[in-house]
CSV table of C-alpha atoms in Angstrom, one decimal:
chain,number,residue,atom,x,y,z
E,1226,MET,CA,9.2,-8.6,-4.2
E,1227,VAL,CA,11.7,-8.7,-1.4
E,1228,TYR,CA,11.6,-12.1,0.3
E,1229,LEU,CA,14.2,-12.5,3.1
E,1230,ALA,CA,16.1,-15.7,3.6
E,1231,ASN,CA,13.7,-16.7,6.3
E,1232,GLY,CA,10.7,-16.3,4.0
E,1233,ASP,CA,9.4,-13.1,5.4
E,1234,LEU,CA,8.1,-10.5,2.9
E,1235,LYS,CA,9.4,-6.9,3.0
E,1236,VAL,CA,7.1,-4.2,1.7
E,1237,PHE,CA,7.5,-0.4,1.6
E,1238,ARG,CA,5.4,2.6,2.6
E,1239,VAL,CA,6.0,6.2,1.6
E,1240,ALA,CA,4.2,9.1,3.2
E,1241,LEU,CA,4.7,12.7,4.2
E,1242,LYS,CA,6.8,13.1,7.3
E,1243,ARG,CA,3.9,13.9,9.6
E,1244,TYR,CA,2.0,10.7,8.5
E,1245,ILE,CA,4.7,8.1,8.2
E,1246,ASP,CA,4.3,6.8,11.8
E,1247,ASP,CA,0.5,6.4,11.5
E,1248,ARG,CA,-0.3,2.7,11.8
E,1249,SER,CA,-4.1,3.1,12.0
E,1250,GLY,CA,-4.8,3.5,8.3
E,1251,LYS,CA,-6.5,6.8,9.0
E,1252,GLY,CA,-5.7,8.5,5.7
E,1253,ALA,CA,-7.3,5.8,3.7
E,1254,GLN,CA,-10.2,5.8,6.2
E,1255,LEU,CA,-10.8,9.5,5.8
E,1256,TYR,CA,-10.3,9.7,2.0
E,1257,GLY,CA,-10.8,6.2,0.6
E,1258,GLY,CA,-8.6,4.7,-2.0
E,1259,ARG,CA,-8.5,2.4,-4.9
E,1260,TRP,CA,-9.0,-0.6,-2.6
E,1261,ASN,CA,-11.2,0.9,0.2
E,1262,GLU,CA,-14.2,3.0,0.7
E,1263,ILE,CA,-14.3,6.0,3.0
E,1264,GLY,CA,-14.7,4.8,6.6
E,1265,HIS,CA,-12.5,1.7,6.3
E,1266,PRO,CA,-8.9,2.0,7.4
E,1267,ALA,CA,-6.2,0.5,5.3
E,1268,ILE,CA,-2.4,0.8,4.9
E,1269,TYR,CA,-1.1,0.9,1.3
E,1270,THR,CA,2.3,-0.5,0.7
E,1271,ALA,CA,4.3,-1.7,-2.4
E,1272,ASP,CA,6.7,-4.5,-3.0
E,1273,ASN,CA,9.6,-2.2,-3.6
E,1274,LEU,CA,10.6,1.3,-2.7
E,1275,ALA,CA,10.6,2.5,-6.3
E,1276,LEU,CA,7.0,1.4,-6.8
E,1277,ALA,CA,6.0,2.9,-3.5
E,1278,VAL,CA,7.4,6.3,-4.7
E,1279,HIS,CA,5.8,5.9,-8.1
E,1280,GLU,CA,2.4,5.1,-6.6
E,1281,ILE,CA,2.4,8.1,-4.2
E,1282,GLY,CA,3.8,10.3,-7.0
E,1283,GLU,CA,0.6,9.7,-8.9
E,1284,THR,CA,-1.3,11.7,-6.3
E,1285,PHE,CA,1.0,14.6,-6.0
E,1286,THR,CA,2.1,17.5,-8.3
E,1287,GLN,CA,5.8,18.3,-9.0
E,1288,GLN,CA,5.7,21.0,-6.4
E,1289,SER,CA,4.6,18.4,-3.7
E,1290,TRP,CA,8.0,16.7,-3.9
E,1291,LYS,CA,9.5,19.8,-2.1
E,1292,LEU,CA,7.6,18.5,0.9
E,1293,LYS,CA,9.3,16.2,3.4
E,1294,PHE,CA,8.6,12.6,2.5
E,1295,ARG,CA,9.7,9.6,4.4
E,1296,TYR,CA,9.6,5.8,3.9
E,1297,LEU,CA,9.7,2.7,6.0
E,1298,SER,CA,9.7,-1.0,5.4
E,1299,ILE,CA,7.4,-3.5,7.0
E,1300,LEU,CA,8.2,-7.1,7.5
E,1301,ILE,CA,5.3,-9.5,7.0
E,1302,PRO,CA,6.2,-12.8,8.6
E,1303,LYS,CA,5.8,-15.8,6.3
E,1304,ARG,CA,3.3,-17.4,8.7
E,1305,VAL,CA,0.9,-14.5,8.1
E,1306,LYS,CA,-1.9,-15.2,5.5
E,1307,ILE,CA,-1.7,-13.1,2.3
E,1308,GLU,CA,-4.7,-13.1,0.0
E,1309,LYS,CA,-3.8,-12.4,-3.7
E,1310,ILE,CA,-5.9,-11.0,-6.4
E,1311,SER,CA,-4.8,-11.2,-10.0
E,1312,SER,CA,-5.6,-8.6,-12.7
E,1313,ARG,CA,-7.4,-11.5,-14.5
E,1314,ASP,CA,-9.9,-11.5,-11.7
E,1315,LEU,CA,-10.7,-7.8,-12.1
E,1316,PRO,CA,-12.9,-5.9,-14.6
E,1317,LYS,CA,-11.1,-5.2,-17.9
E,1318,ASN,CA,-10.3,-1.5,-17.2
E,1319,TRP,CA,-10.1,-1.6,-13.4
E,1320,TYR,CA,-6.8,0.4,-13.5
E,1321,GLN,CA,-8.2,3.5,-15.3
E,1322,ASP,CA,-10.1,5.0,-12.4
E,1323,SER,CA,-8.3,5.4,-9.1
E,1324,MET,CA,-11.7,5.2,-7.3
E,1325,SER,CA,-13.2,2.3,-9.2
E,1326,ILE,CA,-16.3,1.0,-7.6
E,1327,GLU,CA,-15.3,-2.6,-8.3
E,1328,THR,CA,-11.9,-2.4,-6.6
E,1329,MET,CA,-13.3,-0.3,-3.7
E,1330,ASN,CA,-16.1,-2.8,-3.1
E,1331,TYR,CA,-13.7,-5.8,-3.3
E,1332,GLY,CA,-11.2,-4.2,-0.9
E,1333,THR,CA,-13.8,-3.0,1.5
E,1334,LYS,CA,-15.4,-6.5,1.7
E,1335,TRP,CA,-12.0,-7.9,2.3
E,1336,LEU,CA,-11.2,-5.4,5.1
E,1337,ILE,CA,-14.6,-6.1,6.8
E,1338,SER,CA,-14.2,-9.9,6.5
E,1339,LYS,CA,-10.7,-9.9,8.2
E,1340,GLN,CA,-10.0,-13.1,6.3
E,1341,SER,CA,-6.3,-12.2,6.0
E,1342,LEU,CA,-4.0,-9.5,7.2
E,1343,VAL,CA,-2.7,-8.6,3.8
E,1344,LEU,CA,-4.3,-8.3,0.3
E,1345,ALA,CA,-1.8,-8.5,-2.6
E,1346,VAL,CA,-3.1,-6.6,-5.6
E,1347,PRO,CA,-1.6,-5.7,-8.9
E,1348,SER,CA,-0.2,-2.2,-9.3
E,1349,ALA,CA,-2.4,-0.1,-11.6
E,1350,ILE,CA,0.8,1.6,-12.9
E,1351,LEU,CA,3.0,-1.5,-13.3
E,1352,PRO,CA,0.7,-4.5,-13.4
E,1353,GLU,CA,3.6,-7.0,-13.1
E,1354,GLU,CA,4.4,-5.4,-9.7
E,1355,MET,CA,2.3,-5.8,-6.6
E,1356,ASN,CA,0.9,-3.5,-3.9
E,1357,TYR,CA,0.0,-4.9,-0.5
E,1358,ILE,CA,-3.0,-3.5,1.4
E,1359,ILE,CA,-2.7,-4.1,5.1
E,1360,ASN,CA,-5.7,-4.3,7.4
E,1361,PRO,CA,-4.8,-2.5,10.6
E,1362,LYS,CA,-7.9,-4.0,12.4
E,1363,HIS,CA,-6.8,-7.6,11.7
E,1364,ASP,CA,-5.7,-9.7,14.8
E,1365,ASP,CA,-2.3,-10.5,13.2
E,1366,PHE,CA,-1.4,-6.8,12.7
E,1367,LYS,CA,0.7,-6.9,15.8
E,1368,LYS,CA,3.0,-9.5,14.1
E,1369,LEU,CA,4.2,-6.9,11.6
E,1370,VAL,CA,7.6,-5.4,12.2
E,1371,PHE,CA,7.9,-1.7,11.2
E,1372,SER,CA,11.4,-0.2,10.5
E,1373,LYS,CA,12.4,3.2,11.6
E,1374,PRO,CA,11.3,5.8,9.1
E,1375,ARG,CA,14.0,7.3,6.9
E,1376,ASN,CA,14.2,10.4,4.8
E,1377,LEU,CA,13.2,9.9,1.2
E,1378,ILE,CA,15.8,11.5,-1.1
E,1379,TYR,CA,14.1,12.0,-4.5
E,1380,ARG,CA,16.0,13.7,-7.2
E,1381,GLN,CA,13.9,15.0,-10.0
E,1382,LYS,CA,15.5,15.4,-13.4
E,1383,LYS,CA,15.9,19.0,-14.5
E,1384,LYS,CA,14.0,19.8,-17.7
């Protein structure tokens, strides 16, 4: 996690160049995700850039990395409420299925409730790390500070 000296939290988002500026959560709304059902917008971020790359890499083939990816950081002010869920609170094998009914239901209920702007969830890839789901329909969304997108330079090892 990257906490700044003032207590703000910095998270990272990686996306294809054409989607990086989308702040509506439309991709998750159209296709669903581990923490949301289709029809419910969400923005998926990670607590560090390496994890954000790793998470998105799970959905792409090696050829996909030839596409133009970008990243940005998002500052979450310390005064913004973050709800946290622990892997202990989830079903035993929640991480095995990327479209687990349990996680999708939990996240969708959270999105609808608008009880917090951010939901901190364990990474299915690295459970000691956290992903942060942002609700773009929450009233506090306007408090987030988005950086300018930057080109993602990803060097794959030659085999």
